[in-house]
Amino acid sequence: MSPVSARIVLVCPAVGPQPMAHMLALGATADFDIVMPSRIAVSRTFDRTTEVRGRCRDARGGEHAVPSVTVHAVNAAIQRDSILSLGDAARADAGIGRLAPDPRLDVVATAHARDMAERTYFGHVTPEGRDLARRLADAGIVYATAGENIGGNAMAEGVVAAWLASPGHRQNLLSPAFERIGVGVFRTPSSPYTYYVQVFAK
């Protein structure tokens, strides 16, 4: 099954939040066990959205119920398809034609999403100064005009809503000047959110 990533925080009333980061597989059963300073054990089938609950044990041996939390698994293929369909719907509402998915732009977008996630920065320009134009040139992609949206969110629906609420991002997403799109989605187990990248081109 496709790997997904999730960052889970269970709150034990006795000792406070206990962060856990795991790479999981869709449909897999995840067992979480934290020994210090408390003990939290959870076993649940992990899906796109899963409610996780458990019990924790404090240093004196007392047991405490852990309030349930909802965990959103991130499957890159599912999220990418959601980004594309939500973007198509927004453009249709604005009377603008859909963008054609471009696998070469997907590669560029995914590489940038992964780079941001793995090196924990957020920006259109890498720490070395490589901007979108440079990344497209390095990939051998010829274009007349190009643009990029980046975002950090738990789910595709949230990041698209944020883009549409931001004038600059909305302009890119709804621009009739663009004809092609690439989407990148990446999250490491320790990422605070999923990194989303849209690359537009004509």
GROMACS .gro file of C-alpha atoms in nm:
model
  202
    1MET     CA    1   0.000   0.000   0.000
    2SER     CA    2   0.109   0.359  -0.049
    3PRO     CA    3   0.301   0.514   0.241
    4VAL     CA    4   0.133   0.791   0.431
    5SER     CA    5   0.264   1.013   0.707
    6ALA     CA    6   0.101   1.138   1.020
    7ARG     CA    7   0.201   1.335   1.323
    8ILE     CA    8  -0.004   1.230   1.622
    9VAL     CA    9  -0.033   1.405   1.955
   10LEU     CA   10  -0.217   1.228   2.234
   11VAL     CA   11  -0.275   1.429   2.550
   12CYS     CA   12  -0.242   1.242   2.877
   13PRO     CA   13  -0.417   1.430   3.159
   14ALA     CA   14  -0.139   1.331   3.396
   15VAL     CA   15   0.167   1.434   3.197
   16GLY     CA   16   0.051   1.648   2.904
   17PRO     CA   17   0.101   1.613   2.525
   18GLN     CA   18   0.300   1.321   2.390
   19PRO     CA   19   0.404   1.369   2.026
   20MET     CA   20   0.447   1.065   1.803
   21ALA     CA   21   0.556   1.060   1.440
   22HIS     CA   22   0.518   0.747   1.227
   23MET     CA   23   0.523   0.643   0.864
   24LEU     CA   24   0.221   0.420   0.811
   25ALA     CA   25   0.044   0.238   0.530
   26LEU     CA   26  -0.320   0.286   0.441
   27GLY     CA   27  -0.521   0.019   0.613
   28ALA     CA   28  -0.236  -0.078   0.845
   29THR     CA   29  -0.281  -0.123   1.217
   30ALA     CA   30  -0.064   0.116   1.415
   31ASP     CA   31   0.056   0.044   1.767
   32PHE     CA   32   0.189   0.335   1.969
   33ASP     CA   33   0.368   0.283   2.297
   34ILE     CA   34   0.542   0.564   2.487
   35VAL     CA   35   0.726   0.462   2.801
   36MET     CA   36   0.870   0.786   2.941
   37PRO     CA   37   0.735   0.979   3.119
   38SER     CA   38   0.401   0.806   3.062
   39ARG     CA   39   0.277   0.496   2.888
   40ILE     CA   40   0.035   0.535   2.599
   41ALA     CA   41  -0.069   0.233   2.399
   42VAL     CA   42  -0.296   0.260   2.098
   43SER     CA   43  -0.392   0.006   1.834
   44ARG     CA   44  -0.620   0.119   1.554
   45THR     CA   45  -0.663   0.066   1.183
   46PHE     CA   46  -0.522   0.371   1.013
   47ASP     CA   47  -0.726   0.521   0.732
   48ARG     CA   48  -0.753   0.864   0.568
   49THR     CA   49  -0.920   0.992   0.882
   50THR     CA   50  -0.902   0.789   1.200
   51GLU     CA   51  -1.006   0.849   1.557
   52VAL     CA   52  -0.730   0.744   1.794
   53ARG     CA   53  -0.771   0.694   2.166
   54GLY     CA   54  -0.584   0.516   2.444
   55ARG     CA   55  -0.482   0.510   2.809
   56CYS     CA   56  -0.169   0.645   2.973
   57ARG     CA   57   0.011   0.551   3.292
   58ASP     CA   58   0.186   0.809   3.505
   59ALA     CA   59   0.512   0.766   3.695
   60ARG     CA   60   0.329   0.640   4.006
   61GLY     CA   61   0.143   0.373   3.812
   62GLY     CA   62  -0.191   0.551   3.790
   63GLU     CA   63  -0.392   0.500   3.471
   64HIS     CA   64  -0.565   0.782   3.288
   65ALA     CA   65  -0.796   0.778   2.987
   66VAL     CA   66  -0.656   0.967   2.689
   67PRO     CA   67  -0.913   1.183   2.508
   68SER     CA   68  -0.961   1.074   2.148
   69VAL     CA   69  -0.806   1.272   1.866
   70THR     CA   70  -0.876   1.267   1.494
   71VAL     CA   71  -0.578   1.190   1.274
   72HIS     CA   72  -0.561   1.272   0.905
   73ALA     CA   73  -0.341   1.041   0.701
   74VAL     CA   74  -0.171   1.196   0.403
   75ASN     CA   75  -0.161   0.997   0.082
   76ALA     CA   76   0.017   1.201  -0.183
   77ALA     CA   77  -0.178   1.060  -0.479
   78ILE     CA   78  -0.516   1.120  -0.313
   79GLN     CA   79  -0.418   1.472  -0.207
   80ARG     CA   80  -0.280   1.556  -0.551
   81ASP     CA   81  -0.606   1.447  -0.716
   82SER     CA   82  -0.800   1.658  -0.467
   83ILE     CA   83  -0.587   1.965  -0.544
   84LEU     CA   84  -0.652   1.918  -0.916
   85SER     CA   85  -1.028   1.864  -0.882
   86LEU     CA   86  -1.075   2.153  -0.639
   87GLY     CA   87  -0.875   2.380  -0.869
   88ASP     CA   88  -1.080   2.272  -1.170
   89ALA     CA   89  -1.401   2.345  -0.979
   90ALA     CA   90  -1.281   2.693  -0.878
   91ARG     CA   91  -1.184   2.775  -1.235
   92ALA     CA   92  -1.517   2.645  -1.366
   93ASP     CA   93  -1.701   2.866  -1.117
   94ALA     CA   94  -1.503   3.160  -1.253
   95GLY     CA   95  -1.581   3.065  -1.612
   96ILE     CA   96  -1.220   2.963  -1.686
   97GLY     CA   97  -1.110   2.641  -1.855
   98ARG     CA   98  -0.939   2.362  -1.665
   99LEU     CA   99  -0.563   2.325  -1.657
  100ALA     CA  100  -0.398   2.028  -1.823
  101PRO     CA  101  -0.196   1.815  -1.580
  102ASP     CA  102   0.171   1.804  -1.683
  103PRO     CA  103   0.384   1.520  -1.540
  104ARG     CA  104   0.703   1.723  -1.588
  105LEU     CA  105   0.560   2.004  -1.377
  106ASP     CA  106   0.454   1.742  -1.119
  107VAL     CA  107   0.820   1.646  -1.084
  108VAL     CA  108   0.928   2.006  -1.027
  109ALA     CA  109   0.646   2.072  -0.780
  110THR     CA  110   0.706   1.750  -0.588
  111ALA     CA  111   1.080   1.810  -0.565
  112HIS     CA  112   1.020   2.154  -0.413
  113ALA     CA  113   0.755   2.026  -0.170
  114ARG     CA  114   0.992   1.750  -0.058
  115ASP     CA  115   1.286   1.989  -0.026
  116MET     CA  116   1.086   2.225   0.195
  117ALA     CA  117   0.958   1.938   0.410
  118GLU     CA  118   1.294   1.769   0.455
  119ARG     CA  119   1.491   2.087   0.518
  120THR     CA  120   1.216   2.258   0.719
  121TYR     CA  121   1.188   2.586   0.534
  122PHE     CA  122   0.895   2.749   0.359
  123GLY     CA  123   0.940   2.971   0.057
  124HIS     CA  124   0.948   3.004  -0.319
  125VAL     CA  125   1.327   3.033  -0.310
  126THR     CA  126   1.551   2.760  -0.168
  127PRO     CA  127   1.822   2.842   0.088
  128GLU     CA  128   2.070   2.831  -0.202
  129GLY     CA  129   1.870   3.091  -0.396
  130ARG     CA  130   1.708   2.861  -0.655
  131ASP     CA  131   1.375   3.012  -0.758
  132LEU     CA  132   1.099   2.868  -0.976
  133ALA     CA  133   1.260   2.989  -1.299
  134ARG     CA  134   1.583   2.811  -1.210
  135ARG     CA  135   1.405   2.491  -1.109
  136LEU     CA  136   1.210   2.486  -1.437
  137ALA     CA  137   1.525   2.554  -1.637
  138ASP     CA  138   1.713   2.276  -1.456
  139ALA     CA  139   1.427   2.040  -1.549
  140GLY     CA  140   1.453   2.143  -1.916
  141ILE     CA  141   1.099   2.282  -1.923
  142VAL     CA  142   1.028   2.549  -2.184
  143TYR     CA  143   0.751   2.796  -2.103
  144ALA     CA  144   0.623   3.142  -2.191
  145THR     CA  145   0.500   3.228  -1.843
  146ALA     CA  146   0.494   3.043  -1.512
  147GLY     CA  147   0.380   3.081  -1.154
  148GLU     CA  148   0.381   2.893  -0.827
  149ASN     CA  149   0.164   2.852  -0.519
  150ILE     CA  150   0.298   2.695  -0.202
  151GLY     CA  151   0.107   2.613   0.113
  152GLY     CA  152   0.113   2.422   0.437
  153ASN     CA  153  -0.203   2.260   0.567
  154ALA     CA  154  -0.345   1.937   0.707
  155MET     CA  155  -0.556   1.859   0.400
  156ALA     CA  156  -0.596   1.959   0.035
  157GLU     CA  157  -0.932   2.125   0.100
  158GLY     CA  158  -0.775   2.355   0.356
  159VAL     CA  159  -0.483   2.466   0.143
  160VAL     CA  160  -0.701   2.535  -0.164
  161ALA     CA  161  -0.940   2.741   0.050
  162ALA     CA  162  -0.642   2.939   0.181
  163TRP     CA  163  -0.509   2.997  -0.169
  164LEU     CA  164  -0.848   3.119  -0.291
  165ALA     CA  165  -0.868   3.359   0.004
  166SER     CA  166  -0.528   3.510  -0.078
  167PRO     CA  167  -0.530   3.758  -0.370
  168GLY     CA  168  -0.192   3.657  -0.510
  169HIS     CA  169  -0.250   3.284  -0.486
  170ARG     CA  170  -0.604   3.320  -0.619
  171GLN     CA  171  -0.473   3.510  -0.919
  172ASN     CA  172  -0.237   3.224  -1.003
  173LEU     CA  173  -0.502   2.957  -0.953
  174LEU     CA  174  -0.763   3.135  -1.166
  175SER     CA  175  -0.537   3.292  -1.425
  176PRO     CA  176  -0.650   3.231  -1.787
  177ALA     CA  177  -0.288   3.285  -1.889
  178PHE     CA  178  -0.185   2.943  -1.760
  179GLU     CA  179  -0.259   2.621  -1.948
  180ARG     CA  180  -0.068   2.350  -1.760
  181ILE     CA  181  -0.030   2.254  -1.396
  182GLY     CA  182   0.189   2.034  -1.181
  183VAL     CA  183   0.115   1.947  -0.819
  184GLY     CA  184   0.351   1.835  -0.546
  185VAL     CA  185   0.249   1.696  -0.206
  186PHE     CA  186   0.496   1.589   0.060
  187ARG     CA  187   0.512   1.537   0.433
  188THR     CA  188   0.776   1.384   0.657
  189PRO     CA  189   0.678   1.213   0.983
  190SER     CA  190   0.802   1.517   1.179
  191SER     CA  191   0.646   1.784   0.954
  192PRO     CA  192   0.401   2.017   1.132
  193TYR     CA  193   0.181   2.007   0.820
  194THR     CA  194   0.174   1.878   0.463
  195TYR     CA  195   0.362   2.085   0.206
  196TYR     CA  196   0.164   2.157  -0.111
  197VAL     CA  197   0.304   2.309  -0.431
  198GLN     CA  198   0.127   2.410  -0.751
  199VAL     CA  199   0.337   2.499  -1.056
  200PHE     CA  200   0.155   2.672  -1.341
  201ALA     CA  201   0.288   2.726  -1.692
  202LYS     CA  202   0.201   2.817  -2.047
   0.00000   0.00000   0.00000
